[in-house]
Amino acid sequence: MHQRILILDYGSQVTQLIARRVREAGVYCEIHPGDVGDDFIRTQEGLKGIILSGSHASAYQEESLKVPPQVFQASVPVLGICYGMQSMAQQLGGKVEWSDHREFGYAEVRARGHTRLLEGLEDFTTTEGHGMLKVWMSHGDKVTALPPGFKLMASTESCPIAGMADEERGFYAVQFHPEVTHTVQGEAMLARFVRDICGCSGDWNMPDYVTEAVERIRAQVGDEEVILGLSGGVDSSVAAALIHKAIGDQLTCVFVDHGLLRLNEAEQVMATFADHFGIKVIHCNVGDSLLAKLAGVADPEAKRKIIGREFVEVFEAEAAKLTRARWLAQGTIYPDVIESAGAKTGKAVAIKSHHNVGGLPDTLKLKLLEPLRELFKDEVRKLGIALGLPPAMVYRHPFPGPGLGVRILGEVKKEYADLLRRADAIFIEELRKATDETSGKNWYDLTSQAFAVFLPVKSVGVMGDGRTYDYVVALRAVQTSDFMTADWAELPYSLLKKVSGRVINEVRGINRVTYDVSSKPPATIEWE
């Protein structure tokens, strides 16, 4: 059994990033609701430490969730983050109050008191010789009085108690968020907490996970059959390879060609999995029927639900043909769950639903098998390599389950999809061909996700001696390490110029190309 860190979730949008950082340190962790009982804490096998997440709530409000008392009696180190720090202070005899100077965004924190957590960590030094940390804050309340036994660990001008510690009991807390990439030393802080302070050896890695996951799938499925929705994207591809390794021909993949795929994608998927890997794949072409159901529908959530229902109906129909089919496998991963507010607490604020999380009807007659549900994208990719999948497939950019249905703004029409897939293919082709002089890598590898978006508006243009009145596409390319936050990629003007020229010249019906320079947040990576 792995040594483990328990993360208690109080509803923060970035709780899963804590888990991602802990796993990057080679330590297994699990996220559970912040209101679990004391008995749950007592029965955790291999428990080495506890982390308390942030929240949009206020620790001093009577209705707010309280940290289970056993957390502070479990004789393991505890780290409180943001709300976790405030709850720790409030419940252990300190004081938390509303602040008239809220902090949201970049901040510089002075590290005070030489605690094990922050010892030697700094981003720069002031003229007075004070070690400073560049961090990310997101809070409206603050700790105004330390609990007995605690000492000051960090501060800012507007937040005098930005970190505190009781090292005798192994309690540490910070007001800022070490889990986000904006906190420069955040990864080092969390690694120090789980490895040095909690004493974890670091035995979590994807090659070993393959063996564990295979055994778990075999035990779960038994001699029953599994049906998997294969999209050709990274997540469903890795799920297919993992499940196939575990149960072989008990797995049947259903590839739903819904008419909203990228250029030549159906042919590529069938060739790769059916011909090369020897996996049973059923090709279901439902493009015409799905487009008919999407006619007149403009709302993004409604489109996702319709596409999700279509997937499930196809799966159920194909499963009915298999005498022992009892399981529907999906490539659901953590980011899907986060953005659908489907984390195990259900307390996070919803951003958007995902067809494979929020779109499943109550009438589903199959049990769900989601072997990747607790993994982050980078872990899924590492798992794919460990399973022997080709790197070109594993490191392919993410593609949403609803496909081009959420990259066509408003109503989905076949005409729009045909124009978009051609423009998108040109964009991706040029990204692969263009090389960054500094790194020597192509721009496809330098971006985390890139695609074209169809805008259902027309603009005036001139081609030759004639006037045109055609559609607009927007190009989107982002760089990110976790897909929770992302910056727009600063592609060379020469590359954008070439893509724009090719799209306008080669895709009849498009006469204008724009480039999206929005970061996440406040925007999302996908437009819908």
PDB file of C-alpha atoms in Angstrom, residues 135-383:
ATOM      1  CA  VAL A 135       2.784  34.150  -4.452  1.00  0.00           C
ATOM      2  CA  TRP A 136      -0.868  34.058  -5.543  1.00  0.00           C
ATOM      3  CA  MET A 137      -3.483  35.296  -3.079  1.00  0.00           C
ATOM      4  CA  SER A 138      -7.254  34.854  -3.218  1.00  0.00           C
ATOM      5  CA  HIS A 139      -8.964  35.822   0.034  1.00  0.00           C
ATOM      6  CA  GLY A 140     -11.336  38.307   1.612  1.00  0.00           C
ATOM      7  CA  ASP A 141     -10.859  37.206   5.241  1.00  0.00           C
ATOM      8  CA  LYS A 142      -7.682  37.025   7.293  1.00  0.00           C
ATOM      9  CA  VAL A 143      -6.273  35.618  10.518  1.00  0.00           C
ATOM     10  CA  THR A 144      -5.958  38.443  13.050  1.00  0.00           C
ATOM     11  CA  ALA A 145      -4.746  36.471  16.103  1.00  0.00           C
ATOM     12  CA  LEU A 146      -2.478  33.419  16.232  1.00  0.00           C
ATOM     13  CA  PRO A 147      -3.717  30.308  18.064  1.00  0.00           C
ATOM     14  CA  PRO A 148      -1.753  29.345  21.211  1.00  0.00           C
ATOM     15  CA  GLY A 149       1.532  27.633  20.337  1.00  0.00           C
ATOM     16  CA  PHE A 150       1.790  29.110  16.842  1.00  0.00           C
ATOM     17  CA  LYS A 151       4.410  31.533  15.563  1.00  0.00           C
ATOM     18  CA  LEU A 152       4.368  33.918  12.634  1.00  0.00           C
ATOM     19  CA  MET A 153       5.748  32.355   9.439  1.00  0.00           C
ATOM     20  CA  ALA A 154       4.930  34.907   6.692  1.00  0.00           C
ATOM     21  CA  SER A 155       3.312  38.317   6.216  1.00  0.00           C
ATOM     22  CA  THR A 156       2.331  41.017   3.723  1.00  0.00           C
ATOM     23  CA  GLU A 157       1.524  44.663   4.366  1.00  0.00           C
ATOM     24  CA  SER A 158      -2.215  44.062   4.121  1.00  0.00           C
ATOM     25  CA  CYS A 159      -2.132  40.596   5.702  1.00  0.00           C
ATOM     26  CA  PRO A 160       0.187  40.636   8.755  1.00  0.00           C
ATOM     27  CA  ILE A 161      -0.431  36.911   9.355  1.00  0.00           C
ATOM     28  CA  ALA A 162       0.022  35.314   5.950  1.00  0.00           C
ATOM     29  CA  GLY A 163       1.566  32.141   7.350  1.00  0.00           C
ATOM     30  CA  MET A 164       1.795  30.469  10.760  1.00  0.00           C
ATOM     31  CA  ALA A 165       3.260  27.315  12.253  1.00  0.00           C
ATOM     32  CA  ASP A 166       3.246  25.179  15.379  1.00  0.00           C
ATOM     33  CA  GLU A 167       6.213  22.965  14.599  1.00  0.00           C
ATOM     34  CA  GLU A 168       5.962  20.918  17.787  1.00  0.00           C
ATOM     35  CA  ARG A 169       2.659  19.531  16.563  1.00  0.00           C
ATOM     36  CA  GLY A 170       3.602  19.690  12.876  1.00  0.00           C
ATOM     37  CA  PHE A 171       0.924  22.257  11.972  1.00  0.00           C
ATOM     38  CA  TYR A 172       1.656  24.675   9.123  1.00  0.00           C
ATOM     39  CA  ALA A 173      -0.628  27.129   7.336  1.00  0.00           C
ATOM     40  CA  VAL A 174      -0.334  29.708   4.565  1.00  0.00           C
ATOM     41  CA  GLN A 175      -2.851  32.284   3.360  1.00  0.00           C
ATOM     42  CA  PHE A 176      -1.603  32.105  -0.234  1.00  0.00           C
ATOM     43  CA  HIS A 177      -2.018  29.233  -2.702  1.00  0.00           C
ATOM     44  CA  PRO A 178       1.175  27.175  -3.197  1.00  0.00           C
ATOM     45  CA  GLU A 179      -0.664  24.806  -5.555  1.00  0.00           C
ATOM     46  CA  VAL A 180      -1.026  27.291  -8.442  1.00  0.00           C
ATOM     47  CA  THR A 181       1.845  27.952 -10.836  1.00  0.00           C
ATOM     48  CA  HIS A 182       1.746  31.677 -10.038  1.00  0.00           C
ATOM     49  CA  THR A 183       3.326  30.904  -6.641  1.00  0.00           C
ATOM     50  CA  VAL A 184       6.900  30.472  -7.813  1.00  0.00           C
ATOM     51  CA  GLN A 185       8.116  28.322  -4.912  1.00  0.00           C
ATOM     52  CA  GLY A 186       4.791  26.563  -4.433  1.00  0.00           C
ATOM     53  CA  GLU A 187       5.878  23.240  -5.891  1.00  0.00           C
ATOM     54  CA  ALA A 188       8.955  23.252  -3.639  1.00  0.00           C
ATOM     55  CA  MET A 189       6.823  24.060  -0.579  1.00  0.00           C
ATOM     56  CA  LEU A 190       4.387  21.211  -1.156  1.00  0.00           C
ATOM     57  CA  ALA A 191       7.197  18.790  -1.976  1.00  0.00           C
ATOM     58  CA  ARG A 192       8.970  19.783   1.228  1.00  0.00           C
ATOM     59  CA  PHE A 193       5.790  19.285   3.238  1.00  0.00           C
ATOM     60  CA  VAL A 194       5.005  15.784   1.928  1.00  0.00           C
ATOM     61  CA  ARG A 195       8.562  14.484   1.544  1.00  0.00           C
ATOM     62  CA  ASP A 196      10.548  16.134   4.344  1.00  0.00           C
ATOM     63  CA  ILE A 197       7.971  17.054   6.976  1.00  0.00           C
ATOM     64  CA  CYS A 198       5.554  14.141   6.460  1.00  0.00           C
ATOM     65  CA  GLY A 199       8.372  11.717   5.667  1.00  0.00           C
ATOM     66  CA  CYS A 200       6.916  10.195   2.481  1.00  0.00           C
ATOM     67  CA  SER A 201       9.406   8.190   0.413  1.00  0.00           C
ATOM     68  CA  GLY A 202       7.933   8.989  -3.008  1.00  0.00           C
ATOM     69  CA  ASP A 203       6.699   5.656  -4.335  1.00  0.00           C
ATOM     70  CA  TRP A 204       3.984   6.947  -6.713  1.00  0.00           C
ATOM     71  CA  ASN A 205       4.732   6.642 -10.442  1.00  0.00           C
ATOM     72  CA  MET A 206       2.862   5.669 -13.597  1.00  0.00           C
ATOM     73  CA  PRO A 207       4.836   2.518 -14.563  1.00  0.00           C
ATOM     74  CA  ASP A 208       3.937   0.965 -11.197  1.00  0.00           C
ATOM     75  CA  TYR A 209       0.391   2.305 -11.494  1.00  0.00           C
ATOM     76  CA  VAL A 210      -0.169   0.189 -14.607  1.00  0.00           C
ATOM     77  CA  THR A 211       0.115  -3.023 -12.581  1.00  0.00           C
ATOM     78  CA  GLU A 212      -2.147  -1.698  -9.827  1.00  0.00           C
ATOM     79  CA  ALA A 213      -4.776  -0.417 -12.264  1.00  0.00           C
ATOM     80  CA  VAL A 214      -4.816  -3.670 -14.252  1.00  0.00           C
ATOM     81  CA  GLU A 215      -5.403  -5.692 -11.089  1.00  0.00           C
ATOM     82  CA  ARG A 216      -8.156  -3.307  -9.962  1.00  0.00           C
ATOM     83  CA  ILE A 217      -9.951  -3.433 -13.334  1.00  0.00           C
ATOM     84  CA  ARG A 218      -9.825  -7.237 -13.419  1.00  0.00           C
ATOM     85  CA  ALA A 219     -11.253  -7.465  -9.907  1.00  0.00           C
ATOM     86  CA  GLN A 220     -13.957  -4.924 -10.696  1.00  0.00           C
ATOM     87  CA  VAL A 221     -15.085  -6.338 -14.036  1.00  0.00           C
ATOM     88  CA  GLY A 222     -14.671 -10.072 -13.481  1.00  0.00           C
ATOM     89  CA  ASP A 223     -15.930 -12.030 -16.502  1.00  0.00           C
ATOM     90  CA  GLU A 224     -18.350  -9.306 -17.658  1.00  0.00           C
ATOM     91  CA  GLU A 225     -17.901  -7.247 -20.798  1.00  0.00           C
ATOM     92  CA  VAL A 226     -17.001  -3.566 -21.093  1.00  0.00           C
ATOM     93  CA  ILE A 227     -18.005  -1.071 -23.750  1.00  0.00           C
ATOM     94  CA  LEU A 228     -15.888   2.062 -24.153  1.00  0.00           C
ATOM     95  CA  GLY A 229     -16.573   5.242 -26.046  1.00  0.00           C
ATOM     96  CA  LEU A 230     -13.440   5.820 -28.108  1.00  0.00           C
ATOM     97  CA  SER A 231     -12.952   9.344 -29.433  1.00  0.00           C
ATOM     98  CA  GLY A 232      -9.321   9.048 -30.491  1.00  0.00           C
ATOM     99  CA  GLY A 233      -8.290  11.676 -27.958  1.00  0.00           C
ATOM    100  CA  VAL A 234      -5.615  11.117 -25.335  1.00  0.00           C
ATOM    101  CA  ASP A 235      -7.917  10.187 -22.466  1.00  0.00           C
ATOM    102  CA  SER A 236     -10.132   7.631 -24.197  1.00  0.00           C
ATOM    103  CA  SER A 237      -7.115   6.170 -26.029  1.00  0.00           C
ATOM    104  CA  VAL A 238      -5.172   5.586 -22.814  1.00  0.00           C
ATOM    105  CA  ALA A 239      -8.288   4.210 -21.113  1.00  0.00           C
ATOM    106  CA  ALA A 240      -8.775   1.782 -24.007  1.00  0.00           C
ATOM    107  CA  ALA A 241      -5.160   0.602 -23.887  1.00  0.00           C
ATOM    108  CA  LEU A 242      -5.253   0.155 -20.097  1.00  0.00           C
ATOM    109  CA  ILE A 243      -8.546  -1.741 -20.050  1.00  0.00           C
ATOM    110  CA  HIS A 244      -7.495  -3.885 -23.016  1.00  0.00           C
ATOM    111  CA  LYS A 245      -4.306  -4.810 -21.179  1.00  0.00           C
ATOM    112  CA  ALA A 246      -6.417  -5.854 -18.202  1.00  0.00           C
ATOM    113  CA  ILE A 247      -9.268  -7.811 -19.839  1.00  0.00           C
ATOM    114  CA  GLY A 248      -8.392  -8.220 -23.535  1.00  0.00           C
ATOM    115  CA  ASP A 249     -11.342  -9.200 -25.741  1.00  0.00           C
ATOM    116  CA  GLN A 250     -13.838  -8.481 -22.955  1.00  0.00           C
ATOM    117  CA  LEU A 251     -13.468  -4.869 -24.119  1.00  0.00           C
ATOM    118  CA  THR A 252     -15.370  -3.541 -27.112  1.00  0.00           C
ATOM    119  CA  CYS A 253     -14.749   0.051 -28.165  1.00  0.00           C
ATOM    120  CA  VAL A 254     -17.462   2.071 -29.845  1.00  0.00           C
ATOM    121  CA  PHE A 255     -16.232   4.879 -32.025  1.00  0.00           C
ATOM    122  CA  VAL A 256     -19.049   7.394 -32.476  1.00  0.00           C
ATOM    123  CA  ASP A 257     -18.541   9.305 -35.694  1.00  0.00           C
ATOM    124  CA  HIS A 258     -20.929  12.153 -34.905  1.00  0.00           C
ATOM    125  CA  GLY A 259     -20.007  14.358 -37.843  1.00  0.00           C
ATOM    126  CA  LEU A 260     -18.185  16.811 -35.573  1.00  0.00           C
ATOM    127  CA  LEU A 261     -14.696  15.321 -35.712  1.00  0.00           C
ATOM    128  CA  ARG A 262     -11.516  16.821 -37.078  1.00  0.00           C
ATOM    129  CA  LEU A 263     -10.433  16.281 -40.684  1.00  0.00           C
ATOM    130  CA  ASN A 264      -9.821  12.577 -41.495  1.00  0.00           C
ATOM    131  CA  GLU A 265     -10.090  11.669 -37.810  1.00  0.00           C
ATOM    132  CA  ALA A 266     -12.470   8.735 -38.243  1.00  0.00           C
ATOM    133  CA  GLU A 267     -10.115   6.973 -40.644  1.00  0.00           C
ATOM    134  CA  GLN A 268      -7.117   7.583 -38.348  1.00  0.00           C
ATOM    135  CA  VAL A 269      -8.852   6.216 -35.258  1.00  0.00           C
ATOM    136  CA  MET A 270     -10.034   3.047 -36.950  1.00  0.00           C
ATOM    137  CA  ALA A 271      -6.624   2.410 -38.485  1.00  0.00           C
ATOM    138  CA  THR A 272      -4.744   2.959 -35.230  1.00  0.00           C
ATOM    139  CA  PHE A 273      -6.844   0.888 -32.830  1.00  0.00           C
ATOM    140  CA  ALA A 274      -8.506  -1.769 -34.936  1.00  0.00           C
ATOM    141  CA  ASP A 275      -5.657  -2.465 -37.338  1.00  0.00           C
ATOM    142  CA  HIS A 276      -2.544  -1.712 -35.298  1.00  0.00           C
ATOM    143  CA  PHE A 277      -3.488  -2.564 -31.691  1.00  0.00           C
ATOM    144  CA  GLY A 278      -5.965  -5.325 -32.421  1.00  0.00           C
ATOM    145  CA  ILE A 279      -8.706  -3.864 -30.227  1.00  0.00           C
ATOM    146  CA  LYS A 280     -12.331  -4.585 -31.117  1.00  0.00           C
ATOM    147  CA  VAL A 281     -13.779  -1.312 -32.448  1.00  0.00           C
ATOM    148  CA  ILE A 282     -17.319  -0.759 -33.722  1.00  0.00           C
ATOM    149  CA  HIS A 283     -17.646   2.257 -36.037  1.00  0.00           C
ATOM    150  CA  CYS A 284     -21.020   3.985 -35.582  1.00  0.00           C
ATOM    151  CA  ASN A 285     -21.777   6.830 -37.985  1.00  0.00           C
ATOM    152  CA  VAL A 286     -24.555   8.956 -36.473  1.00  0.00           C
ATOM    153  CA  GLY A 287     -23.605  12.305 -37.962  1.00  0.00           C
ATOM    154  CA  ASP A 288     -26.886  12.965 -39.759  1.00  0.00           C
ATOM    155  CA  SER A 289     -29.125  12.060 -36.816  1.00  0.00           C
ATOM    156  CA  LEU A 290     -27.091  14.081 -34.333  1.00  0.00           C
ATOM    157  CA  LEU A 291     -27.027  17.177 -36.516  1.00  0.00           C
ATOM    158  CA  ALA A 292     -30.815  16.914 -36.850  1.00  0.00           C
ATOM    159  CA  LYS A 293     -31.150  16.899 -33.045  1.00  0.00           C
ATOM    160  CA  LEU A 294     -28.851  19.931 -32.772  1.00  0.00           C
ATOM    161  CA  ALA A 295     -30.829  21.969 -35.295  1.00  0.00           C
ATOM    162  CA  GLY A 296     -31.914  25.280 -33.807  1.00  0.00           C
ATOM    163  CA  VAL A 297     -30.013  24.689 -30.542  1.00  0.00           C
ATOM    164  CA  ALA A 298     -27.612  27.524 -29.643  1.00  0.00           C
ATOM    165  CA  ASP A 299     -27.085  27.198 -25.881  1.00  0.00           C
ATOM    166  CA  PRO A 300     -23.692  25.547 -25.097  1.00  0.00           C
ATOM    167  CA  GLU A 301     -25.014  23.516 -22.169  1.00  0.00           C
ATOM    168  CA  ALA A 302     -27.976  22.275 -24.208  1.00  0.00           C
ATOM    169  CA  LYS A 303     -25.622  21.202 -27.016  1.00  0.00           C
ATOM    170  CA  ARG A 304     -23.404  19.305 -24.596  1.00  0.00           C
ATOM    171  CA  LYS A 305     -26.397  17.502 -23.094  1.00  0.00           C
ATOM    172  CA  ILE A 306     -27.759  16.525 -26.528  1.00  0.00           C
ATOM    173  CA  ILE A 307     -24.384  15.203 -27.668  1.00  0.00           C
ATOM    174  CA  GLY A 308     -23.931  13.383 -24.348  1.00  0.00           C
ATOM    175  CA  ARG A 309     -27.322  11.717 -24.657  1.00  0.00           C
ATOM    176  CA  GLU A 310     -26.516  10.635 -28.218  1.00  0.00           C
ATOM    177  CA  PHE A 311     -23.305   8.984 -27.011  1.00  0.00           C
ATOM    178  CA  VAL A 312     -25.108   7.112 -24.262  1.00  0.00           C
ATOM    179  CA  GLU A 313     -27.926   5.953 -26.537  1.00  0.00           C
ATOM    180  CA  VAL A 314     -25.381   4.544 -28.992  1.00  0.00           C
ATOM    181  CA  PHE A 315     -23.480   2.842 -26.169  1.00  0.00           C
ATOM    182  CA  GLU A 316     -26.668   1.292 -24.780  1.00  0.00           C
ATOM    183  CA  ALA A 317     -27.713   0.042 -28.209  1.00  0.00           C
ATOM    184  CA  GLU A 318     -24.318  -1.567 -28.849  1.00  0.00           C
ATOM    185  CA  ALA A 319     -24.100  -2.943 -25.309  1.00  0.00           C
ATOM    186  CA  ALA A 320     -27.452  -4.680 -25.793  1.00  0.00           C
ATOM    187  CA  LYS A 321     -25.827  -6.746 -28.511  1.00  0.00           C
ATOM    188  CA  LEU A 322     -23.173  -8.023 -26.086  1.00  0.00           C
ATOM    189  CA  THR A 323     -24.500 -10.779 -23.849  1.00  0.00           C
ATOM    190  CA  ARG A 324     -22.296  -9.939 -20.870  1.00  0.00           C
ATOM    191  CA  ALA A 325     -21.952  -6.149 -21.298  1.00  0.00           C
ATOM    192  CA  ARG A 326     -22.384  -4.576 -17.887  1.00  0.00           C
ATOM    193  CA  TRP A 327     -19.908  -1.713 -17.944  1.00  0.00           C
ATOM    194  CA  LEU A 328     -19.553   1.599 -19.754  1.00  0.00           C
ATOM    195  CA  ALA A 329     -15.927   2.751 -19.671  1.00  0.00           C
ATOM    196  CA  GLN A 330     -15.006   6.408 -20.040  1.00  0.00           C
ATOM    197  CA  GLY A 331     -11.814   8.437 -20.159  1.00  0.00           C
ATOM    198  CA  THR A 332     -12.999  10.811 -17.431  1.00  0.00           C
ATOM    199  CA  ILE A 333     -10.120  12.617 -15.709  1.00  0.00           C
ATOM    200  CA  TYR A 334      -9.884  15.113 -12.846  1.00  0.00           C
ATOM    201  CA  PRO A 335     -10.214  18.353 -14.875  1.00  0.00           C
ATOM    202  CA  ASP A 336     -13.534  17.067 -16.275  1.00  0.00           C
ATOM    203  CA  VAL A 337     -14.816  16.564 -12.761  1.00  0.00           C
ATOM    204  CA  ILE A 338     -13.555  19.912 -11.484  1.00  0.00           C
ATOM    205  CA  GLU A 339     -15.189  22.059 -14.138  1.00  0.00           C
ATOM    206  CA  SER A 340     -18.468  20.170 -13.852  1.00  0.00           C
ATOM    207  CA  ALA A 341     -18.490  20.735 -10.085  1.00  0.00           C
ATOM    208  CA  GLY A 342     -18.520  16.980  -9.870  1.00  0.00           C
ATOM    209  CA  ALA A 343     -15.668  16.755  -7.403  1.00  0.00           C
ATOM    210  CA  LYS A 344     -16.422  14.425  -4.567  1.00  0.00           C
ATOM    211  CA  THR A 345     -17.671  17.290  -2.397  1.00  0.00           C
ATOM    212  CA  GLY A 346     -19.898  18.888  -5.004  1.00  0.00           C
ATOM    213  CA  LYS A 347     -19.229  22.202  -3.250  1.00  0.00           C
ATOM    214  CA  ALA A 348     -17.256  23.927  -5.995  1.00  0.00           C
ATOM    215  CA  VAL A 349     -18.931  26.482  -8.235  1.00  0.00           C
ATOM    216  CA  ALA A 350     -19.879  24.988 -11.624  1.00  0.00           C
ATOM    217  CA  ILE A 351     -18.197  26.383 -14.752  1.00  0.00           C
ATOM    218  CA  LYS A 352     -19.523  24.049 -17.442  1.00  0.00           C
ATOM    219  CA  SER A 353     -20.637  20.449 -17.736  1.00  0.00           C
ATOM    220  CA  HIS A 354     -18.811  17.696 -19.590  1.00  0.00           C
ATOM    221  CA  HIS A 355     -20.640  15.119 -21.696  1.00  0.00           C
ATOM    222  CA  ASN A 356     -18.941  12.301 -19.808  1.00  0.00           C
ATOM    223  CA  VAL A 357     -19.630  13.718 -16.334  1.00  0.00           C
ATOM    224  CA  GLY A 358     -22.832  15.737 -16.197  1.00  0.00           C
ATOM    225  CA  GLY A 359     -24.618  14.470 -19.291  1.00  0.00           C
ATOM    226  CA  LEU A 360     -25.395  10.869 -18.291  1.00  0.00           C
ATOM    227  CA  PRO A 361     -29.124  10.161 -17.872  1.00  0.00           C
ATOM    228  CA  ASP A 362     -30.610   8.328 -14.892  1.00  0.00           C
ATOM    229  CA  THR A 363     -31.815   5.600 -17.263  1.00  0.00           C
ATOM    230  CA  LEU A 364     -28.259   4.413 -17.973  1.00  0.00           C
ATOM    231  CA  LYS A 365     -28.331   0.652 -17.487  1.00  0.00           C
ATOM    232  CA  LEU A 366     -24.548   0.179 -17.444  1.00  0.00           C
ATOM    233  CA  LYS A 367     -22.175   0.512 -14.526  1.00  0.00           C
ATOM    234  CA  LEU A 368     -19.442   3.110 -14.988  1.00  0.00           C
ATOM    235  CA  LEU A 369     -15.802   2.145 -15.272  1.00  0.00           C
ATOM    236  CA  GLU A 370     -13.537   5.202 -15.088  1.00  0.00           C
ATOM    237  CA  PRO A 371      -9.942   4.064 -14.560  1.00  0.00           C
ATOM    238  CA  LEU A 372      -8.482   7.549 -15.170  1.00  0.00           C
ATOM    239  CA  ARG A 373     -10.917   9.550 -13.026  1.00  0.00           C
ATOM    240  CA  GLU A 374      -8.330  10.387 -10.347  1.00  0.00           C
ATOM    241  CA  LEU A 375      -5.503  11.223 -12.782  1.00  0.00           C
ATOM    242  CA  PHE A 376      -4.384  14.535 -14.182  1.00  0.00           C
ATOM    243  CA  LYS A 377      -3.566  15.056 -17.848  1.00  0.00           C
ATOM    244  CA  ASP A 378       0.182  14.794 -17.341  1.00  0.00           C
ATOM    245  CA  GLU A 379      -0.281  11.520 -15.435  1.00  0.00           C
ATOM    246  CA  VAL A 380      -2.520  10.166 -18.206  1.00  0.00           C
ATOM    247  CA  ARG A 381       0.189  10.926 -20.769  1.00  0.00           C
ATOM    248  CA  LYS A 382       2.858   9.207 -18.649  1.00  0.00           C
ATOM    249  CA  LEU A 383       0.530   6.247 -18.246  1.00  0.00           C
TER     250      LEU A 383
END
